[in-house]
Structures are given as C-alpha cells and as structure tokens.
Coordinates of C-alpha atoms and ligand atoms in Angstrom, one line a residue:
X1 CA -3.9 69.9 7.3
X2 CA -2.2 68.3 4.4
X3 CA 0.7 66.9 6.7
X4 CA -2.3 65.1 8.7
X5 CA -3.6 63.7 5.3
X6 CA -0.3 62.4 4.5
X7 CA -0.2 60.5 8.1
X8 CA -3.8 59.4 7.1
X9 CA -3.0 57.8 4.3
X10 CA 0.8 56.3 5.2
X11 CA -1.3 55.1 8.4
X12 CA -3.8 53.3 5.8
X13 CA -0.7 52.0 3.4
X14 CA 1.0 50.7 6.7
X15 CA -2.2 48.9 7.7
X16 CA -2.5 47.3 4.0
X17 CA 0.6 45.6 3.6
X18 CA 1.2 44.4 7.3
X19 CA -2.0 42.8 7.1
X20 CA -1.0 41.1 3.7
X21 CA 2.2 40.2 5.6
X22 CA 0.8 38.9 8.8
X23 CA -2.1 37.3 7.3
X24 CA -2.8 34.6 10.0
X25 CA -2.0 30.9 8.1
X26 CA -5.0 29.1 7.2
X27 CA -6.1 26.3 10.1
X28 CA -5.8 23.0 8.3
X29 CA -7.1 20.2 10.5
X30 CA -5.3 16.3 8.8
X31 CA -6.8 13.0 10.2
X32 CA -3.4 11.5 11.1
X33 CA 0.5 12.7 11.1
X34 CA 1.5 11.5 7.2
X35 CA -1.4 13.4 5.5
X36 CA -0.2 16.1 8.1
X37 CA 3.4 15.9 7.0
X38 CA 2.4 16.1 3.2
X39 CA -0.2 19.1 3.8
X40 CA 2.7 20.8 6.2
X41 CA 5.3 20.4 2.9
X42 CA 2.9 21.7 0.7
X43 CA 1.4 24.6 2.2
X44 CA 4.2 25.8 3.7
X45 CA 4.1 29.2 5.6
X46 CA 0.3 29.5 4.5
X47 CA -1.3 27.0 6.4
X48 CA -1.4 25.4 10.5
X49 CA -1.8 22.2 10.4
X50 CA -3.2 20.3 13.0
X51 CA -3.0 16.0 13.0
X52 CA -5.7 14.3 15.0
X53 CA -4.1 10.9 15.1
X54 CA -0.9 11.8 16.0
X55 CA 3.2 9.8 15.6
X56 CA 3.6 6.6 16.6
X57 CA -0.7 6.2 17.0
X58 CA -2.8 3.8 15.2
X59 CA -6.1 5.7 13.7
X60 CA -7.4 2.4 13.0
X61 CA -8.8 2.4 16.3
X62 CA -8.6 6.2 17.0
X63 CA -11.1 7.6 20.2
X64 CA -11.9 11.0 18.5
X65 CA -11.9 13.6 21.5
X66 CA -14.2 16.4 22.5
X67 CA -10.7 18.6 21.8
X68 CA -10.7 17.4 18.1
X69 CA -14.0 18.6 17.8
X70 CA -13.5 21.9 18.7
X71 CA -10.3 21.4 16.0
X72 CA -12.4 20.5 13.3
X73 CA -14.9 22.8 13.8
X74 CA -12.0 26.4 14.0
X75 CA -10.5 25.0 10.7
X76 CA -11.0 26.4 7.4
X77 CA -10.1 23.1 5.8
X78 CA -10.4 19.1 6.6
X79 CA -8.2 16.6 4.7
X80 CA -9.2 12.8 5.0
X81 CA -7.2 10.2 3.6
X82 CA -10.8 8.2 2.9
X83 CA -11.0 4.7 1.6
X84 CA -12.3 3.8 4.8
X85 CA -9.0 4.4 6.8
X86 CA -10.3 6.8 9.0
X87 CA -13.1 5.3 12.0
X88 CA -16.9 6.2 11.0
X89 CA -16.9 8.7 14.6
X90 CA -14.0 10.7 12.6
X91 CA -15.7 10.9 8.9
X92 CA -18.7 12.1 10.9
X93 CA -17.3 14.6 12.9
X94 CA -16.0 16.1 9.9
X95 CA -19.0 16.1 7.7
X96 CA -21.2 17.7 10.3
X97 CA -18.2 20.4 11.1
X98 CA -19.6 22.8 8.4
X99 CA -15.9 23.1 7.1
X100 CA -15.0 22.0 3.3
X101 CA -13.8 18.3 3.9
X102 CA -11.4 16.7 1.6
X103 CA -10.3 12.8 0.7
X104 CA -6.8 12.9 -0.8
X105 CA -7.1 9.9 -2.4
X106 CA -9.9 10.7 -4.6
X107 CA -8.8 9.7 -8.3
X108 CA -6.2 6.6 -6.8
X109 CA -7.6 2.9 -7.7
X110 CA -7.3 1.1 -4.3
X111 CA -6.4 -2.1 -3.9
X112 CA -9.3 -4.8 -3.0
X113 CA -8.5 -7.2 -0.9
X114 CA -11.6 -9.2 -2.1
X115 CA -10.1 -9.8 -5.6
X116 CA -6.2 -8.5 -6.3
X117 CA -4.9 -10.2 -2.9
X118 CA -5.5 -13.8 -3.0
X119 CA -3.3 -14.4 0.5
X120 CA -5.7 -12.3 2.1
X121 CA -8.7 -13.5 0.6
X122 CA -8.5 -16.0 2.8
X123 CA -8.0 -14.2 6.3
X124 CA -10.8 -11.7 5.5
X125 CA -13.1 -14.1 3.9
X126 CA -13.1 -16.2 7.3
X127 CA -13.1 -12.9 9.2
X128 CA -16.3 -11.9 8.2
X129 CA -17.8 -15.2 9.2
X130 CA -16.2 -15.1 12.8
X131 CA -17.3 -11.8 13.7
X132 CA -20.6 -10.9 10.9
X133 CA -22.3 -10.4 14.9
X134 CA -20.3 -7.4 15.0
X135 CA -20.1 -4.1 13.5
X136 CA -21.3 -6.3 10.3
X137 CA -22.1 -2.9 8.4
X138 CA -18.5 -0.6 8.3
X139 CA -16.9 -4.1 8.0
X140 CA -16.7 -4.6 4.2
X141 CA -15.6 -1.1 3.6
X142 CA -12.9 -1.6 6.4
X143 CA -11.6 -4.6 5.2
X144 CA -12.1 -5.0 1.6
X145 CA -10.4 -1.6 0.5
X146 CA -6.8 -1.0 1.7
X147 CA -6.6 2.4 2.8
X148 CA -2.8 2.6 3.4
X149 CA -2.3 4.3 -0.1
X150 CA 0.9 6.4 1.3
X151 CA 2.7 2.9 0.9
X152 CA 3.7 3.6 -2.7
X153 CA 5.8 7.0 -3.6
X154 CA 4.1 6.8 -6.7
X155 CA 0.3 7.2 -5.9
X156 CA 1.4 9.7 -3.5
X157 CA 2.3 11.9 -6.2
X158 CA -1.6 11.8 -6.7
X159 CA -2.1 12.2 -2.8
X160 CA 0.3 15.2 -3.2
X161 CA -1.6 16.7 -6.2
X162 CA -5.1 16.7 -3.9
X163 CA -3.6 18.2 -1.1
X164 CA -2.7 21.2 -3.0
X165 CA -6.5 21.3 -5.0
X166 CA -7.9 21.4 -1.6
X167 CA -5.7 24.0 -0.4
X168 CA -6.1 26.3 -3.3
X169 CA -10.0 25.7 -3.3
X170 CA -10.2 27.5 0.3
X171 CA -7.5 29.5 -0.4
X172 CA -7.1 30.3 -4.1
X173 CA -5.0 33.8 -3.1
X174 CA -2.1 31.2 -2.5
X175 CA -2.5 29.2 -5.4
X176 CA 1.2 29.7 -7.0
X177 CA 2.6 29.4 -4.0
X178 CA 1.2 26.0 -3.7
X179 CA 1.4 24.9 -7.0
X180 CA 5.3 26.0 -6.7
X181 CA 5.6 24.0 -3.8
X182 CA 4.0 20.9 -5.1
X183 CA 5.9 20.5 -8.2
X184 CA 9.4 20.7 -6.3
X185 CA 7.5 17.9 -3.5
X186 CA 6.4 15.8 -6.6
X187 CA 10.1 15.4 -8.0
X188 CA 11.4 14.4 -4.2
X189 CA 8.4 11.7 -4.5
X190 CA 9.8 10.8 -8.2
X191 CA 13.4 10.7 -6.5
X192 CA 12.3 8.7 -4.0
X193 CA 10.3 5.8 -6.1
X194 CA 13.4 5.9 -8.2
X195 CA 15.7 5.0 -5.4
X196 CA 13.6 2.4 -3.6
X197 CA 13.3 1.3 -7.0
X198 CA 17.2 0.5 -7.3
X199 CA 17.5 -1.0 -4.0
X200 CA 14.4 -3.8 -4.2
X201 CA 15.8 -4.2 -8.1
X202 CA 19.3 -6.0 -6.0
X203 CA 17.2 -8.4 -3.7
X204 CA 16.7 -11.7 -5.2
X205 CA 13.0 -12.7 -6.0
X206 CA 12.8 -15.8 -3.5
X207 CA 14.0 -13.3 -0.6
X208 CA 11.0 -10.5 -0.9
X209 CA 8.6 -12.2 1.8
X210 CA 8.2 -10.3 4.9
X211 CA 6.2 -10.2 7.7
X212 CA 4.5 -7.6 9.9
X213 CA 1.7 -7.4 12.4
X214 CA -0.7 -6.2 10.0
X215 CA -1.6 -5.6 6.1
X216 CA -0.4 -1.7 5.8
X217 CA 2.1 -1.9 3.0
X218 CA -0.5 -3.7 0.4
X219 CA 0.5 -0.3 -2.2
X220 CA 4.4 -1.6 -1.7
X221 CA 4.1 -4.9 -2.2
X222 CA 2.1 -3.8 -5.6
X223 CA 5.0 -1.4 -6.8
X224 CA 8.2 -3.4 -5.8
X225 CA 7.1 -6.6 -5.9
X226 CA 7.6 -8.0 -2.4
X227 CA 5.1 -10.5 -0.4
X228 CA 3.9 -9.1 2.6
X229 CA 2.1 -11.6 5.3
X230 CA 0.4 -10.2 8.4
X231 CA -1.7 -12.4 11.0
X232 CA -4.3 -8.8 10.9
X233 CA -6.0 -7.4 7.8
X234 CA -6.0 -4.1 6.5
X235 CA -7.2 -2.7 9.8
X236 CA -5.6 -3.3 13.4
X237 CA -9.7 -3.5 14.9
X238 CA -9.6 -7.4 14.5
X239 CA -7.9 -9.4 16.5
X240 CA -6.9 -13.0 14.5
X241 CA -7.8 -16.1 14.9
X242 CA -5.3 -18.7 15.9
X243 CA -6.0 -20.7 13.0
X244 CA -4.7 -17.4 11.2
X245 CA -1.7 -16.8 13.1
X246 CA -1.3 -21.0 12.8
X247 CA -1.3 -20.2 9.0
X248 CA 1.2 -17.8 9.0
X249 CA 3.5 -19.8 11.2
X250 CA 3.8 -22.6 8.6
X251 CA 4.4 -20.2 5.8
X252 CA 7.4 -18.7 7.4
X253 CA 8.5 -22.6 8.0
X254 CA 8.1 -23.2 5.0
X255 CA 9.6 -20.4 2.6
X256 CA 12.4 -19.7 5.1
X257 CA 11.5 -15.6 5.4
X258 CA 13.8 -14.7 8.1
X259 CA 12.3 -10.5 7.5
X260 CA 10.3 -10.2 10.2
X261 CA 8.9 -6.7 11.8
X262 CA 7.2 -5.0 14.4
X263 CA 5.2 -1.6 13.8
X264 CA 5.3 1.5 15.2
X265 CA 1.6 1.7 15.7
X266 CA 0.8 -1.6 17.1
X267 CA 1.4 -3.7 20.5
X268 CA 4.2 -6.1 19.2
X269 CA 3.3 -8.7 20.9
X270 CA 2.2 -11.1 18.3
X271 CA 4.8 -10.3 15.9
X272 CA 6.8 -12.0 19.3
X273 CA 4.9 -14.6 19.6
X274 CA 5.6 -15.5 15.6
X275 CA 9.3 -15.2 15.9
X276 CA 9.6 -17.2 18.6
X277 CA 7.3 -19.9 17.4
X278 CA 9.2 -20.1 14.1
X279 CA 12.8 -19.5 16.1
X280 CA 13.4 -16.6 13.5
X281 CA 14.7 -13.0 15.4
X282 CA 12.4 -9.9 15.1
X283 CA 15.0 -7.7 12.4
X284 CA 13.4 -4.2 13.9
X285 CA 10.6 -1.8 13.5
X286 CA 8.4 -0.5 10.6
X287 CA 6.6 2.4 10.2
X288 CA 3.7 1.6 8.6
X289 CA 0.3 4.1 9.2
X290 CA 2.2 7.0 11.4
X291 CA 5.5 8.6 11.8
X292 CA 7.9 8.9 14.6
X293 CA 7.8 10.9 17.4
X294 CA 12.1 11.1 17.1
X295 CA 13.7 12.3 14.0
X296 CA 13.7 8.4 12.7
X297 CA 10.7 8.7 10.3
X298 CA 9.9 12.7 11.1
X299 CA 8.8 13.1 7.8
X300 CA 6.6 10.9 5.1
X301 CA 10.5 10.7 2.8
X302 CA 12.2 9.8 5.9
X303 CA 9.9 7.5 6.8
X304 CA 9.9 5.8 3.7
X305 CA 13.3 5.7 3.3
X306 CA 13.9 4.1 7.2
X307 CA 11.2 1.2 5.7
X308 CA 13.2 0.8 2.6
X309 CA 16.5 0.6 4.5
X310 CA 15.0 -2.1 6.8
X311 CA 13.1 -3.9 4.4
X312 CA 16.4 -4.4 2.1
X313 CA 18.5 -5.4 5.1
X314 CA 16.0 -7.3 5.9
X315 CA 15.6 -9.6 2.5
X316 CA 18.9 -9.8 1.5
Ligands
LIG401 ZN1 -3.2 0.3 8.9

C-alpha cells in the first residue's frame, strides 16, 4: 500500500514538471513579417508566432482571408503595428476577435506628412483632391501619418520595448525570460543604429537623394539625414498622377541622383519607367514594408543592414 502511494505521488511529480516543460508556446498572431520577426526574437521559445501579411507582400493593400480569421481568433495575443499601416478590414478583425490586441508603436511620435515633410506635402495635398470621391474617410489617416516606423533602429528600440509589455501582459509567468531577451535585442538595435550611423556619416551631403516606388523609409530619412522621393505616398493604395511622376522626373534631372530602387513589395514597374525616362540604371532592390522570402533580409537586422549596404553603394 505505501509502495502504491509512492507511485501515486512520483506519477503526480512527473505530471507537474512535464507539463511546466511542455507548456504549449503562447499563439501570437503579428499583422505582417517584421513585427513577426521582432515578436519571434523576443519571445523566443514561449511564443508561435503567426504573420498575416507575409515576405515579400505589401499590407498596404492586404485581402484579409477567412484563414486569418480563424488565426486571430485561436491566438492569445494580436500585435498591430497601428498608425494606420494596417487596412481598416485587418484592425477590425482584430478588435472584434475577443483576444487582447496590441499597437507597438504606442509611445513613438510619427512623422506627419501634413507638416514635417514639405516634398510630400505636395503629392498628398493634390492627392486628396484627385480622389476625395473615394474612400474620403480612412484617407487622412492613411496618408497623413507614416506608419513605416521600423525604418529607424532607434524607434524600434521602442517597438521592441512594446512587444515585450504585450507579451508579459498575457503571459506574465514568462516575464524574465522576456525582459532577458529584450535587453540583449535592444543593444543589437543600438549596434545597429551605431553602424548605419558610421556608414551614412562617409556619404557626402549632395549624394543622399534617392528614389523608390513609394514613401516607406520617411523614419530613415529623419535619422540619417538622406532625401527620399517616391512618385506614391506613404501607402502603395494610390496610384500617382503623371503630373507626380512628371515631378519627380525633373528632380532627378535636375539634382543628378543616380540612387535609384525598386521594392520588394511593389510591381516595379514605375520605378522602370523613371529610370528610363531619366536614362539613370535601376542600382537594385530595397526592402522596405516586408522581408525576404531568401535569407537576403530573413530577419528585421538583416534587412536593415541589406538597405544600408545598398543605400551607401548607392550614394556614394
Ligand atoms: Zn509602405
């Protein structure tokens, strides 16, 4: 009888610890693959994270499906980037999912277009006239806030910080484990500014004009002090009108930029049309809202540094 007891109870001890040990990882559902990337880094073995808008896919014009539904609604957690970035159908979905929802970059001071970017002022301003028919009511928000915060290591220390709040929030049993975790991601991010830092620091002033197909790297330009032109505003929805893209083909006459780029997440079409207007050649690919699907930009760092690496090559 006491033998059985002692089964009993090493049964019971058994039970306890494997379930501590196999505890299944919290679902974590992420709008799009860079918030996935930085939740993935920071809740490590913990969490399963699943990216709606996946590599290489624009979110901008995202068709939520009835499988990302059924996502958000298993999850325990869903982490937004916010400031508009995501479509209205998404921010929704997620609100009426019943599961704690999250926008990472609560506390960051966006950039509006409206007032801290007079070469966009003009594109958008116009913009609104063109199209006011249209969606005339998700329009300011889309267009006067840029959403594509992940653009500057340094706010993404911020970024970084809310991803772990959210996660210890639903999960506060793992909250040194985060915490842990964050503070050893936040001094890669430091490392990081520091080294794009050095590398802009060589390129002379009257190089740092680029151009891509549309206005994602607002938060870069702002940090490193680079000129970014784009013939589409801070979302890909809009198409532009020629008197835009006419605009822009006069500039890059004019102020000789010879760094000229496609994106991952767009048709490059009229990125082509540009550079062969202008006669200047197309010096690659950015990444700009999503990573790779090949190890190129697998990662937010990696992606970052490919951008920095082309962007310098670029300008010099
Ligand atoms: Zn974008």
């Amino acid at each position: 009888m006491k033998l059985s007891r002692i089964y009993l109870l090493f049964a019971f001890v058994v039970c306890f610890f494997s379930r501590q040990i196999l505890a299944a990882p919290l679902p974590v559902v992420t709008s799009f693959s860079i918030l996935g990337d930085v939740t993935q880094q920071i809740g490590g073995q913990r969490v399963k994270v699943q990216t709606l808008v996946g590599p290489d896919q624009d979110a901008h014009i995202y068709q939520l499906s009835s499988k990302d539904l059924r996502l958000m609604r298993q999850s325990k957690l869903i982490l937004l980037n916010g400031l508009g970035f995501e479509s209205l159908p998404l921010q929704r979905a997620a609100q009426q999912s019943h599961v704690p929802v999250y926008e990472v970059t609560k506390g960051i001071k966006p950039i509006d277009m409206h007032t801290d970017h007079d070469h966009n002022h003009d594109h958008d301003h116009d913009h609104s006239h063109d199209h006011s028919h249209d969606h005339s009511h998700d329009h300011d928000h889309h267009h006067a806030i840029d959403p594509h915060v992940w653009n500057d290591p340094v706010l993404m220390q911020t970024y970084a910080q809310n991803v772990a709040d959210a996660l210890i929030q639903v999960d506060p049993a793992g909250k040194a484990y985060y915490q842990q975790r964050l503070s050893q991601y936040q001094q890669q991010l430091q490392q990081l500014n520091q080294w794009a830092s050095n590398i802009f620091a060589r390129i002379p002033a009257a190089n740092r004009k680029v151009l891509t197909g549309h206005d994602a790297f607002g938060y870069l330009a702002q940090r490193y002090h680079i000129e970014f032109l784009a013939p589409q505003g801070v979302s890909t929805e809009a198409e532009p009108s020629a008197r835009q893209v006419a605009a822009i083909i006069s500039q890059i006459r004019e102020q000789h930029i010879k760094a000229v780029f496609t994106e991952n997440i767009k048709d490059p079409r009229m990125v082509k049309r540009i550079a062969d207007e202008t006669g200047v050649h197309i010096s690659g690919h950015l990444y700009s809202d999503a990573l790779s699907r090949d190890q190129s930009a697998a990662t937010y760092i990696d992606m970052f540094r490919y951008n920095v690496n082309a962007l310098s090559r670029a300008m010099q």
